[in-house]
């Protein structure tokens, strides 16, 4: 059942194709629940994407439909990747775009992991 208001999952999206091995990716972590790889257009010295293996459009879809084991496994993988990359000190940022206002481009839930430099403000100054 789709979560209310969300588009159905598109099996042709780029991250689904990476998961199926149809497109290459610079993968740095894989486990039962999650895969992590470098973003193709990095916006920081470290810019990694962590995605669940399951077919979820966005955080809302993931939170609504994933099992507790998937949710725990996924978020533990995000933190492990950051730790393994040596980002815990002096710190890093996670971000997930959900839907149109956030500019989500790829309709497979993912968390961006940024690090390697001071990351500045959370958002650019408000435009109203
Ligand atoms: P979103 O805007 O959906 O939160 O982020 C999508 C991210 O996916 C962007 O940062 C973009 O650079 C990245 N991306 C898009 N296509 C590819 C690809 O084919 N490979 C990889 N590794 N990253 C991609």
XYZ file of C-alpha atoms and ligand atoms in Angstrom:
152
model
C 0.000 0.000 0.000
C 1.450 3.413 -0.879
C 1.860 5.793 2.050
C -0.731 8.557 1.600
C 0.350 11.348 -0.753
C 3.519 9.639 -1.985
C 4.199 8.477 -5.530
C 4.593 4.744 -6.085
C 8.136 3.389 -6.103
C 9.799 3.571 -9.539
C 12.061 0.570 -10.153
C 13.834 2.504 -12.910
C 15.293 5.155 -10.576
C 19.065 5.563 -10.541
C 19.622 4.138 -7.076
C 17.479 1.080 -7.832
C 19.706 0.510 -10.848
C 22.848 0.898 -8.720
C 21.422 -1.631 -6.223
C 20.809 -4.110 -9.042
C 24.370 -3.599 -10.347
C 23.156 -2.074 -13.621
C 25.001 1.205 -12.998
C 28.457 1.590 -11.434
C 29.013 3.287 -8.093
C 32.005 3.899 -5.844
C 30.645 1.704 -3.066
C 32.248 1.976 0.361
C 29.868 -0.084 2.506
C 27.323 -2.849 1.971
C 25.385 -4.895 4.479
C 22.007 -6.602 4.813
C 20.153 -3.293 5.138
C 22.112 -0.552 3.452
C 24.561 0.389 0.723
C 26.796 3.478 0.818
C 28.609 5.048 -2.121
C 30.216 8.345 -3.079
C 27.938 10.993 -4.582
C 28.651 11.559 -8.278
C 28.711 15.358 -7.776
C 30.239 15.886 -4.318
C 29.365 19.075 -2.464
C 31.987 18.570 0.271
C 35.351 16.752 0.517
C 33.347 13.767 1.775
C 29.865 13.383 0.257
C 28.460 9.900 0.600
C 24.947 8.595 -0.006
C 23.534 5.865 2.190
C 20.483 4.029 0.874
C 18.367 1.183 2.204
C 18.151 -1.964 0.085
C 14.357 -1.835 0.299
C 12.063 -0.070 -2.179
C 11.213 3.200 -0.385
C 10.579 6.508 -2.128
C 11.515 8.795 0.747
C 11.930 9.090 4.496
C 8.147 9.259 4.892
C 7.760 6.003 2.957
C 10.618 4.341 4.857
C 9.306 5.403 8.270
C 5.808 4.291 7.332
C 6.547 0.887 5.837
C 9.988 -0.442 6.799
C 10.340 -2.997 9.577
C 12.013 -2.005 12.823
C 14.972 -4.192 11.861
C 15.348 -2.347 8.548
C 15.113 1.051 10.218
C 17.606 0.157 12.931
C 19.951 -1.532 10.456
C 19.838 1.403 8.082
C 20.573 4.100 10.663
C 23.305 1.998 12.269
C 24.880 1.735 8.817
C 24.764 5.538 8.378
C 26.586 6.032 11.685
C 29.073 3.223 10.953
C 29.989 4.678 7.564
C 30.609 8.068 9.175
C 32.716 6.479 11.902
C 34.688 4.338 9.432
C 35.401 7.433 7.319
C 36.861 9.098 10.422
C 34.245 11.828 10.456
C 33.081 11.685 14.070
C 35.799 14.176 15.019
C 35.485 17.020 14.110
C 31.988 16.078 12.985
C 29.718 15.621 10.014
C 26.217 16.364 8.740
C 23.429 14.061 7.582
C 20.627 15.317 5.362
C 17.657 13.753 3.598
C 15.573 15.583 1.030
C 11.914 14.622 1.015
C 9.742 15.710 -1.883
C 9.463 18.770 -4.071
C 10.158 21.611 -1.624
C 13.366 19.909 -0.551
C 14.417 19.327 -4.164
C 14.570 15.546 -3.894
C 15.928 14.331 -7.239
C 16.169 10.594 -6.811
C 12.977 8.862 -5.611
C 14.722 6.187 -3.549
C 15.163 7.169 0.120
C 18.727 8.246 0.828
C 20.747 10.064 3.436
C 23.543 12.402 2.404
C 26.632 12.295 4.621
C 28.824 15.393 4.401
C 32.201 15.957 6.041
C 35.817 16.912 5.614
C 35.428 20.652 6.206
C 33.408 23.061 8.365
C 29.950 22.817 6.834
C 28.590 26.268 7.575
C 24.957 27.079 8.194
C 22.293 24.411 7.940
C 20.354 26.352 5.314
C 21.165 29.294 3.107
C 19.707 32.551 4.476
C 15.903 32.655 4.264
C 14.359 34.164 1.178
C 10.992 34.706 2.801
P 18.601 14.374 -3.761
O 18.520 15.708 -4.434
O 17.607 13.398 -4.335
O 18.550 14.467 -2.263
O 20.053 13.836 -4.046
C 20.378 13.019 -5.118
C 21.893 12.910 -5.162
O 22.216 11.843 -6.021
C 22.588 14.164 -5.712
O 23.504 14.640 -4.740
C 23.284 13.656 -6.983
O 24.556 14.241 -7.191
C 23.392 12.157 -6.719
N 23.384 11.340 -7.920
C 22.565 11.471 -8.999
N 22.828 10.528 -9.911
C 23.839 9.767 -9.398
C 24.545 8.624 -9.878
O 24.297 8.096 -10.968
N 25.514 8.122 -9.071
C 25.805 8.666 -7.851
N 26.784 8.095 -7.137
N 25.163 9.741 -7.369
C 24.181 10.279 -8.135
